Amino acid sequence: MGSPTLVLGIETSCDETAAAVVTEQGAVLSSVVSSQAALHATYGGVVPEIASRRHLELVAPVVRRALEEAETTLDQVDRVAVTQGPGLVGALLVGLSAAKGIAWAGRLPLVPVDHLEGHVASLYLGPEPLEPPFLCLLASGGHTLLLAVRERGRSERLGTTLDDAAGEAFDKGARLLGLGYPGGAEIDRVAEEGDRAAFPFPVARVPGLDFSFSGLKTALLYAVRELGEDEARRRHSDLAASYQHALVRALTSRLREGAAQTGLERLAVVGGVSANSSLRAALPDVHFAPLDLCTDNAAMIASAARYVQPLPYPSYLGLDAYASAA
Ligand code: KG4
Ligand code: ZN
């Protein structure tokens, strides 16, 4: 039996420096994620310049560790996959340059991957990969999309957010409540002790299958102001639980409406927000990736690369990153 085809994935679109080794069949041999969250926490959000510089320091050791944990070497790697966009351009360029260098040195093909396709492809990794067709909610820090996925590597956009992304709404809500960064996980944790019915926060009604979260954020701001600083602090778990409940209601109702409209029976949620415990509990019949594949990682990038045409050596040296989704 020959050795399996190996894809080395690299992801540096935001504040996670990640590398992974995945087989062509979708087995994750290693997935290393070095989070810079603590570094950015003092500033209450990601500082792009600091992120780029930290990626530069971390990318080589993270790739080395991914190879070690997969018990392989660069000589065994068949293809290098890397996030091309969307994301912070300075951060993306560090991963892209590293990937080009590694691929060029080994005369390997390079596969540029769209970060959003990467999140969807987190569902195609073992041991229980999901098969299209399915309806997919992608909820991350930068995007909220409802996608009809008819085949691997191809999806049709049915809805998007008109203002903030769902993860952004979690992060901004956390900041209003004086919770730490990153905010989604903090709200999730604090909400556990709160009463989700304490504050009746509204869910925006927008036409079609789009989303809107800015009104909800404003409602939280007013509630905090009305309570006053001390009382808001005393009740922050009730506020967090009620706010989270409104976000979860908005996401689940759109997913159900999308399912009814498209007739797609299998449903999935991907992206950082899919790590939310209340969302997962509200959707027991829906497919979620394992927790470590919900937030940014490189295994999903290597997974997505399996459905993208590789660029042959050395045609990719001039390849550029892109900041926004196409
Ligand atoms: O996919 P991701 O890691 O990065 C982007 O592509 O943006 O998503 C990050 C987002 C952040 O907004 C973060 O607050 C949110 O995912 N997030 C969560 C949870 N864990 C991460 N939101 C709600 N509950 C969580 N447990
Ligand atoms: Zn992401």
mmCIF file of C-alpha atoms and ligand atoms in Angstrom:
data_model
loop_
_atom_site.group_PDB
_atom_site.id
_atom_site.type_symbol
_atom_site.label_atom_id
_atom_site.label_comp_id
_atom_site.label_asym_id
_atom_site.label_seq_id
_atom_site.Cartn_x
_atom_site.Cartn_y
_atom_site.Cartn_z
ATOM 1 C CA MET A 1 0.000 0.000 0.000
ATOM 2 C CA GLY A 2 1.390 3.457 -0.931
ATOM 3 C CA SER A 3 1.569 6.295 1.549
ATOM 4 C CA PRO A 4 -1.478 8.613 1.637
ATOM 5 C CA THR A 5 -1.515 11.935 -0.224
ATOM 6 C CA LEU A 6 -0.778 14.649 2.335
ATOM 7 C CA VAL A 7 -1.941 18.271 2.315
ATOM 8 C CA LEU A 8 -0.174 20.799 4.543
ATOM 9 C CA GLY A 9 -2.584 23.634 5.435
ATOM 10 C CA ILE A 10 -1.641 27.101 6.705
ATOM 11 C CA GLU A 11 -4.112 29.676 8.093
ATOM 12 C CA THR A 12 -3.235 33.219 9.260
ATOM 13 C CA SER A 13 -6.291 35.314 8.312
ATOM 14 C CA CYS A 14 -6.932 36.842 11.745
ATOM 15 C CA ASP A 15 -5.359 36.219 15.155
ATOM 16 C CA GLU A 16 -4.783 32.473 15.013
ATOM 17 C CA THR A 17 -1.560 31.106 13.554
ATOM 18 C CA ALA A 18 -2.470 27.594 12.419
ATOM 19 C CA ALA A 19 -0.992 24.680 10.479
ATOM 20 C CA ALA A 20 -2.334 21.183 9.881
ATOM 21 C CA VAL A 21 -1.656 17.985 7.989
ATOM 22 C CA VAL A 22 -4.706 16.332 6.420
ATOM 23 C CA THR A 23 -4.903 13.326 4.098
ATOM 24 C CA GLU A 24 -6.672 13.417 0.737
ATOM 25 C CA GLN A 25 -9.339 11.205 2.364
ATOM 26 C CA GLY A 26 -10.003 13.811 5.057
ATOM 27 C CA ALA A 27 -8.224 12.345 8.074
ATOM 28 C CA VAL A 28 -6.708 15.033 10.331
ATOM 29 C CA LEU A 29 -3.157 13.889 11.179
ATOM 30 C CA SER A 30 -2.411 17.092 13.079
ATOM 31 C CA SER A 31 -4.000 20.495 13.691
ATOM 32 C CA VAL A 32 -1.965 23.084 15.567
ATOM 33 C CA VAL A 33 -3.544 26.419 16.497
ATOM 34 C CA SER A 34 -1.578 29.102 18.291
ATOM 35 C CA SER A 35 -4.031 31.747 19.428
ATOM 36 C CA GLN A 36 -2.899 35.330 19.881
ATOM 37 C CA ALA A 37 -6.085 36.200 21.817
ATOM 38 C CA ALA A 38 -4.217 36.979 25.038
ATOM 39 C CA LEU A 39 -1.918 39.337 23.146
ATOM 40 C CA HIS A 40 -4.862 41.343 21.763
ATOM 41 C CA ALA A 41 -7.034 41.176 24.909
ATOM 42 C CA THR A 42 -5.485 44.329 26.396
ATOM 43 C CA TYR A 43 -6.773 46.274 23.394
ATOM 44 C CA GLY A 44 -10.271 44.699 23.435
ATOM 45 C CA GLY A 45 -9.890 43.390 19.878
ATOM 46 C CA VAL A 46 -7.433 42.327 17.202
ATOM 47 C CA VAL A 47 -4.741 44.898 16.367
ATOM 48 C CA PRO A 48 -3.784 44.127 12.722
ATOM 49 C CA GLU A 49 -0.145 45.268 12.966
ATOM 50 C CA ILE A 50 0.473 43.213 16.089
ATOM 51 C CA ALA A 51 -1.249 40.203 14.488
ATOM 52 C CA SER A 52 1.010 40.329 11.388
ATOM 53 C CA ARG A 53 4.149 40.585 13.461
ATOM 54 C CA ARG A 54 3.132 37.691 15.718
ATOM 55 C CA HIS A 55 2.231 35.495 12.708
ATOM 56 C CA LEU A 56 5.733 36.145 11.406
ATOM 57 C CA GLU A 57 7.225 34.848 14.655
ATOM 58 C CA LEU A 58 4.902 31.867 14.957
ATOM 59 C CA VAL A 59 4.353 30.526 11.454
ATOM 60 C CA ALA A 60 7.587 28.506 11.120
ATOM 61 C CA PRO A 61 7.406 26.848 14.580
ATOM 62 C CA VAL A 62 3.679 26.122 14.140
ATOM 63 C CA VAL A 63 4.281 24.424 10.750
ATOM 64 C CA ARG A 64 7.168 22.465 12.262
ATOM 65 C CA ARG A 65 4.964 21.279 15.128
ATOM 66 C CA ALA A 66 2.138 20.277 12.755
ATOM 67 C CA LEU A 67 4.598 18.115 10.784
ATOM 68 C CA GLU A 68 6.006 16.592 13.991
ATOM 69 C CA GLU A 69 2.580 15.783 15.407
ATOM 70 C CA ALA A 70 1.594 14.168 12.097
ATOM 71 C CA GLU A 71 4.851 12.194 12.297
ATOM 72 C CA THR A 72 5.829 13.342 8.844
ATOM 73 C CA THR A 73 8.309 15.651 7.097
ATOM 74 C CA LEU A 74 8.080 18.204 4.307
ATOM 75 C CA ASP A 75 9.449 15.564 1.902
ATOM 76 C CA GLN A 76 6.248 13.564 2.384
ATOM 77 C CA VAL A 77 3.892 16.504 1.741
ATOM 78 C CA ASP A 78 2.214 16.525 -1.693
ATOM 79 C CA ARG A 79 0.529 19.943 -1.700
ATOM 80 C CA VAL A 80 0.535 23.152 0.336
ATOM 81 C CA ALA A 81 -2.823 24.841 1.011
ATOM 82 C CA VAL A 82 -3.140 28.367 2.338
ATOM 83 C CA THR A 83 -5.858 30.910 3.123
ATOM 84 C CA GLN A 84 -5.779 33.619 0.444
ATOM 85 C CA GLY A 85 -8.662 35.700 1.899
ATOM 86 C CA PRO A 86 -10.860 37.185 3.207
ATOM 87 C CA GLY A 87 -9.150 38.514 6.330
ATOM 88 C CA LEU A 88 -6.554 41.011 7.497
ATOM 89 C CA VAL A 89 -4.282 41.516 4.497
ATOM 90 C CA GLY A 90 -1.076 41.889 6.504
ATOM 91 C CA ALA A 91 -1.875 38.723 8.444
ATOM 92 C CA LEU A 92 -2.855 36.787 5.295
ATOM 93 C CA LEU A 93 0.379 37.807 3.538
ATOM 94 C CA VAL A 94 2.488 36.164 6.245
ATOM 95 C CA GLY A 95 0.791 32.782 5.737
ATOM 96 C CA LEU A 96 0.728 33.155 1.961
ATOM 97 C CA SER A 97 4.442 34.004 1.795
ATOM 98 C CA ALA A 98 5.338 31.120 4.092
ATOM 99 C CA ALA A 99 3.232 28.720 1.999
ATOM 100 C CA LYS A 100 4.794 29.945 -1.244
ATOM 101 C CA GLY A 101 8.276 29.499 0.215
ATOM 102 C CA ILE A 102 7.573 25.968 1.433
ATOM 103 C CA ALA A 103 5.877 24.922 -1.820
ATOM 104 C CA TRP A 104 8.586 26.508 -3.972
ATOM 105 C CA ALA A 105 11.419 24.884 -2.020
ATOM 106 C CA GLY A 106 9.816 21.467 -2.452
ATOM 107 C CA ARG A 107 8.684 22.121 -6.063
ATOM 108 C CA LEU A 108 5.141 21.429 -4.885
ATOM 109 C CA PRO A 109 1.796 22.740 -6.118
ATOM 110 C CA LEU A 110 0.110 25.468 -4.047
ATOM 111 C CA VAL A 111 -3.632 25.626 -3.391
ATOM 112 C CA PRO A 112 -5.128 29.049 -2.542
ATOM 113 C CA VAL A 113 -8.207 28.593 -0.327
ATOM 114 C CA ASP A 114 -11.072 30.938 0.486
ATOM 115 C CA HIS A 115 -11.441 31.152 4.272
ATOM 116 C CA LEU A 116 -15.246 30.811 4.090
ATOM 117 C CA GLU A 117 -15.029 27.687 1.927
ATOM 118 C CA GLY A 118 -12.592 26.483 4.582
ATOM 119 C CA HIS A 119 -15.230 26.812 7.314
ATOM 120 C CA VAL A 120 -17.718 24.798 5.214
ATOM 121 C CA ALA A 121 -15.034 22.166 4.531
ATOM 122 C CA SER A 122 -14.599 21.631 8.284
ATOM 123 C CA LEU A 123 -17.687 19.424 7.834
ATOM 124 C CA TYR A 124 -15.861 17.115 5.376
ATOM 125 C CA LEU A 125 -13.226 15.943 7.835
ATOM 126 C CA GLY A 126 -13.309 12.523 9.499
ATOM 127 C CA PRO A 127 -14.506 10.564 11.337
ATOM 128 C CA GLU A 128 -18.081 11.516 10.362
ATOM 129 C CA PRO A 129 -17.976 13.759 7.287
ATOM 130 C CA LEU A 130 -21.202 15.362 6.066
ATOM 131 C CA GLU A 131 -22.222 14.862 2.438
ATOM 132 C CA PRO A 132 -23.909 17.580 0.331
ATOM 133 C CA PRO A 133 -26.582 18.593 -0.385
ATOM 134 C CA PHE A 134 -27.159 20.512 2.845
ATOM 135 C CA LEU A 135 -28.069 23.957 4.106
ATOM 136 C CA CYS A 136 -25.214 25.635 5.956
ATOM 137 C CA LEU A 137 -25.217 28.574 8.332
ATOM 138 C CA LEU A 138 -21.748 30.150 8.467
ATOM 139 C CA ALA A 139 -21.470 32.398 11.512
ATOM 140 C CA SER A 140 -18.040 33.838 12.292
ATOM 141 C CA GLY A 141 -16.452 37.070 13.467
ATOM 142 C CA GLY A 142 -16.552 38.571 9.991
ATOM 143 C CA HIS A 143 -19.465 36.841 8.224
ATOM 144 C CA THR A 144 -22.981 35.503 8.630
ATOM 145 C CA LEU A 145 -24.088 33.573 5.586
ATOM 146 C CA LEU A 146 -26.801 31.102 4.739
ATOM 147 C CA LEU A 147 -25.462 28.766 2.058
ATOM 148 C CA ALA A 148 -27.034 26.043 -0.050
ATOM 149 C CA VAL A 149 -24.229 23.523 -0.506
ATOM 150 C CA ARG A 150 -25.030 21.291 -3.481
ATOM 151 C CA GLU A 151 -21.601 19.701 -3.843
ATOM 152 C CA ARG A 152 -18.245 19.868 -2.093
ATOM 153 C CA GLY A 153 -16.401 23.082 -2.963
ATOM 154 C CA ARG A 154 -19.477 24.836 -4.368
ATOM 155 C CA SER A 155 -22.121 26.788 -2.497
ATOM 156 C CA GLU A 156 -24.862 29.235 -3.328
ATOM 157 C CA ARG A 157 -25.384 32.268 -1.095
ATOM 158 C CA LEU A 158 -29.015 32.599 0.070
ATOM 159 C CA GLY A 159 -28.627 35.239 2.752
ATOM 160 C CA THR A 160 -26.094 37.479 4.484
ATOM 161 C CA THR A 161 -26.008 40.055 7.246
ATOM 162 C CA LEU A 162 -27.103 43.593 6.490
ATOM 163 C CA ASP A 163 -24.871 45.014 9.250
ATOM 164 C CA ASP A 164 -22.792 43.196 11.892
ATOM 165 C CA ALA A 165 -21.737 39.556 11.700
ATOM 166 C CA ALA A 166 -23.084 37.242 14.408
ATOM 167 C CA GLY A 167 -19.646 36.810 15.995
ATOM 168 C CA GLU A 168 -19.142 40.564 15.882
ATOM 169 C CA ALA A 169 -22.475 40.982 17.704
ATOM 170 C CA PHE A 170 -21.226 38.568 20.393
ATOM 171 C CA ASP A 171 -17.920 40.467 20.648
ATOM 172 C CA LYS A 172 -19.532 43.926 20.788
ATOM 173 C CA GLY A 173 -22.127 42.726 23.320
ATOM 174 C CA ALA A 174 -19.329 41.345 25.481
ATOM 175 C CA ARG A 175 -17.550 44.687 25.367
ATOM 176 C CA LEU A 176 -20.766 46.489 26.443
ATOM 177 C CA LEU A 177 -20.998 44.085 29.374
ATOM 178 C CA GLY A 178 -17.395 44.649 30.352
ATOM 179 C CA LEU A 179 -16.461 41.039 29.573
ATOM 180 C CA GLY A 180 -13.102 40.038 28.135
ATOM 181 C CA TYR A 181 -11.944 39.409 24.596
ATOM 182 C CA PRO A 182 -12.752 37.262 22.617
ATOM 183 C CA GLY A 183 -16.322 38.010 23.570
ATOM 184 C CA GLY A 184 -18.309 35.068 22.177
ATOM 185 C CA ALA A 185 -16.776 32.480 24.455
ATOM 186 C CA GLU A 186 -17.066 34.872 27.430
ATOM 187 C CA ILE A 187 -20.797 35.500 26.863
ATOM 188 C CA ASP A 188 -21.289 31.750 26.462
ATOM 189 C CA ARG A 189 -19.587 31.146 29.828
ATOM 190 C CA VAL A 190 -21.253 33.971 31.800
ATOM 191 C CA ALA A 191 -24.720 33.239 30.316
ATOM 192 C CA GLU A 192 -24.700 29.802 31.932
ATOM 193 C CA GLU A 193 -25.571 31.336 35.308
ATOM 194 C CA GLY A 194 -28.092 33.802 33.890
ATOM 195 C CA ASP A 195 -31.825 33.866 33.187
ATOM 196 C CA ARG A 196 -32.365 34.126 29.443
ATOM 197 C CA ALA A 197 -35.914 35.433 29.939
ATOM 198 C CA ALA A 198 -34.789 38.324 32.181
ATOM 199 C CA PHE A 199 -34.595 40.869 29.348
ATOM 200 C CA PRO A 200 -36.883 40.626 26.296
ATOM 201 C CA PHE A 201 -34.366 41.604 23.597
ATOM 202 C CA PRO A 202 -35.802 41.905 20.068
ATOM 203 C CA VAL A 203 -34.980 39.780 17.052
ATOM 204 C CA ALA A 204 -34.861 41.886 13.870
ATOM 205 C CA ARG A 205 -37.281 40.971 11.101
ATOM 206 C CA VAL A 206 -35.628 41.599 7.750
ATOM 207 C CA PRO A 207 -36.960 40.439 4.383
ATOM 208 C CA GLY A 208 -35.756 37.305 2.627
ATOM 209 C CA LEU A 209 -33.107 35.170 4.307
ATOM 210 C CA ASP A 210 -30.831 37.992 5.443
ATOM 211 C CA PHE A 211 -29.761 38.820 8.998
ATOM 212 C CA SER A 212 -29.452 42.024 11.036
ATOM 213 C CA PHE A 213 -27.911 42.378 14.483
ATOM 214 C CA SER A 214 -27.310 46.100 14.970
ATOM 215 C CA GLY A 215 -30.743 46.728 16.555
ATOM 216 C CA LEU A 216 -30.117 44.011 19.114
ATOM 217 C CA LYS A 217 -26.756 45.527 20.006
ATOM 218 C CA THR A 218 -28.447 48.921 20.522
ATOM 219 C CA ALA A 219 -31.112 47.296 22.717
ATOM 220 C CA LEU A 220 -28.368 45.891 24.936
ATOM 221 C CA LEU A 221 -26.686 49.302 25.105
ATOM 222 C CA TYR A 222 -29.951 50.928 26.254
ATOM 223 C CA ALA A 223 -30.615 48.192 28.811
ATOM 224 C CA VAL A 224 -27.141 48.640 30.289
ATOM 225 C CA ARG A 225 -27.578 52.434 30.407
ATOM 226 C CA GLU A 226 -30.987 52.161 32.040
ATOM 227 C CA LEU A 227 -29.728 49.818 34.746
ATOM 228 C CA GLY A 228 -26.712 51.958 35.532
ATOM 229 C CA GLU A 229 -23.156 50.696 35.830
ATOM 230 C CA ASP A 230 -23.416 48.926 39.203
ATOM 231 C CA GLU A 231 -26.737 47.204 38.567
ATOM 232 C CA ALA A 232 -25.654 46.176 35.046
ATOM 233 C CA ARG A 233 -22.530 44.613 36.518
ATOM 234 C CA ARG A 234 -24.571 42.825 39.189
ATOM 235 C CA ARG A 235 -26.931 41.412 36.531
ATOM 236 C CA HIS A 236 -24.399 40.773 33.788
ATOM 237 C CA SER A 237 -25.149 37.041 33.622
ATOM 238 C CA ASP A 238 -28.883 37.761 33.045
ATOM 239 C CA LEU A 239 -27.966 40.350 30.408
ATOM 240 C CA ALA A 240 -25.541 37.937 28.720
ATOM 241 C CA ALA A 241 -28.058 35.068 28.769
ATOM 242 C CA SER A 242 -30.870 37.222 27.343
ATOM 243 C CA TYR A 243 -28.637 38.731 24.673
ATOM 244 C CA GLN A 244 -27.280 35.312 23.689
ATOM 245 C CA HIS A 245 -30.811 33.930 23.583
ATOM 246 C CA ALA A 246 -31.873 36.645 21.104
ATOM 247 C CA LEU A 247 -28.856 35.910 18.882
ATOM 248 C CA VAL A 248 -29.537 32.178 19.005
ATOM 249 C CA ARG A 249 -33.223 32.761 18.141
ATOM 250 C CA ALA A 250 -32.246 34.924 15.156
ATOM 251 C CA LEU A 251 -29.841 32.296 13.833
ATOM 252 C CA THR A 252 -32.023 29.248 14.406
ATOM 253 C CA SER A 253 -35.171 30.817 12.920
ATOM 254 C CA ARG A 254 -33.318 31.803 9.728
ATOM 255 C CA LEU A 255 -31.861 28.324 9.417
ATOM 256 C CA ARG A 256 -35.334 26.777 9.747
ATOM 257 C CA GLU A 257 -36.818 29.252 7.242
ATOM 258 C CA GLY A 258 -33.999 28.472 4.808
ATOM 259 C CA ALA A 259 -34.671 24.761 5.180
ATOM 260 C CA ALA A 260 -38.390 25.276 4.479
ATOM 261 C CA GLN A 261 -37.688 27.413 1.405
ATOM 262 C CA THR A 262 -35.032 25.205 -0.171
ATOM 263 C CA GLY A 263 -36.349 21.823 0.866
ATOM 264 C CA LEU A 264 -32.839 20.900 2.000
ATOM 265 C CA GLU A 265 -33.187 18.377 4.789
ATOM 266 C CA ARG A 266 -29.682 18.207 6.180
ATOM 267 C CA LEU A 267 -28.605 21.289 8.140
ATOM 268 C CA ALA A 268 -25.197 22.391 9.402
ATOM 269 C CA VAL A 269 -23.627 25.304 11.277
ATOM 270 C CA VAL A 270 -19.956 26.292 10.912
ATOM 271 C CA GLY A 271 -17.669 29.185 11.955
ATOM 272 C CA GLY A 272 -16.587 30.429 15.378
ATOM 273 C CA VAL A 273 -20.143 31.035 16.611
ATOM 274 C CA SER A 274 -20.964 27.343 16.018
ATOM 275 C CA ALA A 275 -18.915 26.702 19.183
ATOM 276 C CA ASN A 276 -21.707 28.376 21.199
ATOM 277 C CA SER A 277 -23.199 25.899 23.663
ATOM 278 C CA SER A 278 -26.680 27.433 23.653
ATOM 279 C CA LEU A 279 -26.831 27.387 19.823
ATOM 280 C CA ARG A 280 -25.698 23.760 19.766
ATOM 281 C CA ALA A 281 -28.330 22.842 22.390
ATOM 282 C CA ALA A 282 -31.068 24.662 20.417
ATOM 283 C CA LEU A 283 -30.306 22.648 17.275
ATOM 284 C CA PRO A 284 -30.082 18.992 18.313
ATOM 285 C CA ASP A 285 -30.845 17.729 14.784
ATOM 286 C CA VAL A 286 -28.203 19.898 13.109
ATOM 287 C CA HIS A 287 -24.677 18.895 12.139
ATOM 288 C CA PHE A 288 -21.861 20.750 13.953
ATOM 289 C CA ALA A 289 -18.120 20.285 13.488
ATOM 290 C CA PRO A 290 -16.136 19.239 16.585
ATOM 291 C CA LEU A 291 -15.386 22.272 18.789
ATOM 292 C CA ASP A 292 -11.723 22.586 17.793
ATOM 293 C CA LEU A 293 -12.734 22.802 14.108
ATOM 294 C CA CYS A 294 -15.394 25.526 14.676
ATOM 295 C CA THR A 295 -13.034 28.428 15.332
ATOM 296 C CA ASP A 296 -10.214 29.230 12.908
ATOM 297 C CA ASN A 297 -7.861 26.337 12.184
ATOM 298 C CA ALA A 298 -5.778 25.030 9.287
ATOM 299 C CA ALA A 299 -7.299 21.531 9.040
ATOM 300 C CA MET A 300 -10.396 23.086 7.452
ATOM 301 C CA ILE A 301 -8.166 24.957 4.958
ATOM 302 C CA ALA A 302 -6.374 21.740 3.971
ATOM 303 C CA SER A 303 -9.790 20.060 3.737
ATOM 304 C CA ALA A 304 -11.168 22.748 1.382
ATOM 305 C CA ALA A 305 -8.023 22.539 -0.759
ATOM 306 C CA ARG A 306 -9.110 19.069 -1.838
ATOM 307 C CA TYR A 307 -11.840 20.709 -3.960
ATOM 308 C CA VAL A 308 -9.744 23.517 -5.499
ATOM 309 C CA GLN A 309 -7.549 23.252 -8.617
ATOM 310 C CA PRO A 310 -3.892 23.373 -7.405
ATOM 311 C CA LEU A 311 -1.530 25.921 -8.989
ATOM 312 C CA PRO A 312 1.518 24.132 -10.419
ATOM 313 C CA TYR A 313 5.095 24.977 -9.340
ATOM 314 C CA PRO A 314 6.179 27.819 -9.685
ATOM 315 C CA SER A 315 3.186 29.681 -11.195
ATOM 316 C CA TYR A 316 1.959 30.887 -7.794
ATOM 317 C CA LEU A 317 4.849 33.135 -6.757
ATOM 318 C CA GLY A 318 3.004 36.332 -7.749
ATOM 319 C CA LEU A 319 -0.248 35.359 -5.998
ATOM 320 C CA ASP A 320 -1.787 38.094 -3.806
ATOM 321 C CA ALA A 321 -4.070 37.991 -0.762
ATOM 322 C CA TYR A 322 -7.545 39.570 -0.724
ATOM 323 C CA ALA A 323 -9.200 41.340 2.203
ATOM 324 C CA SER A 324 -12.931 41.020 1.464
ATOM 325 C CA ALA A 325 -15.189 38.238 0.322
ATOM 326 C CA ALA A 326 -15.868 38.132 -3.429
HETATM 327 O O1 KG4 B 1 -14.467 31.610 12.665
HETATM 328 P P1 KG4 B 1 -13.776 32.418 13.666
HETATM 329 O O2 KG4 B 1 -12.818 31.733 14.597
HETATM 330 O O3 KG4 B 1 -12.964 33.593 12.997
HETATM 331 C C1 KG4 B 1 -13.477 34.301 11.906
HETATM 332 O O4 KG4 B 1 -13.390 33.801 10.766
HETATM 333 O O5 KG4 B 1 -14.032 35.386 12.184
HETATM 334 O O6 KG4 B 1 -14.911 33.167 14.497
HETATM 335 C C2 KG4 B 1 -14.597 34.034 15.541
HETATM 336 C C3 KG4 B 1 -15.884 34.496 16.173
HETATM 337 C C4 KG4 B 1 -15.657 35.595 17.213
HETATM 338 O O7 KG4 B 1 -16.537 36.650 16.956
HETATM 339 C C5 KG4 B 1 -15.978 34.887 18.519
HETATM 340 O O8 KG4 B 1 -16.507 35.750 19.499
HETATM 341 C C6 KG4 B 1 -17.000 33.852 18.082
HETATM 342 O O9 KG4 B 1 -16.537 33.410 16.833
HETATM 343 N N1 KG4 B 1 -17.079 32.743 19.048
HETATM 344 C C7 KG4 B 1 -18.192 32.458 19.767
HETATM 345 C C8 KG4 B 1 -17.862 31.385 20.611
HETATM 346 N N2 KG4 B 1 -16.556 31.036 20.377
HETATM 347 C C9 KG4 B 1 -16.109 31.881 19.411
HETATM 348 N N3 KG4 B 1 -19.411 33.034 19.762
HETATM 349 C C10 KG4 B 1 -20.326 32.529 20.599
HETATM 350 N N4 KG4 B 1 -20.091 31.512 21.462
HETATM 351 C C11 KG4 B 1 -18.882 30.908 21.498
HETATM 352 N N5 KG4 B 1 -18.663 29.885 22.342
HETATM 353 ZN ZN ZN B 2 -13.031 32.024 10.442
#
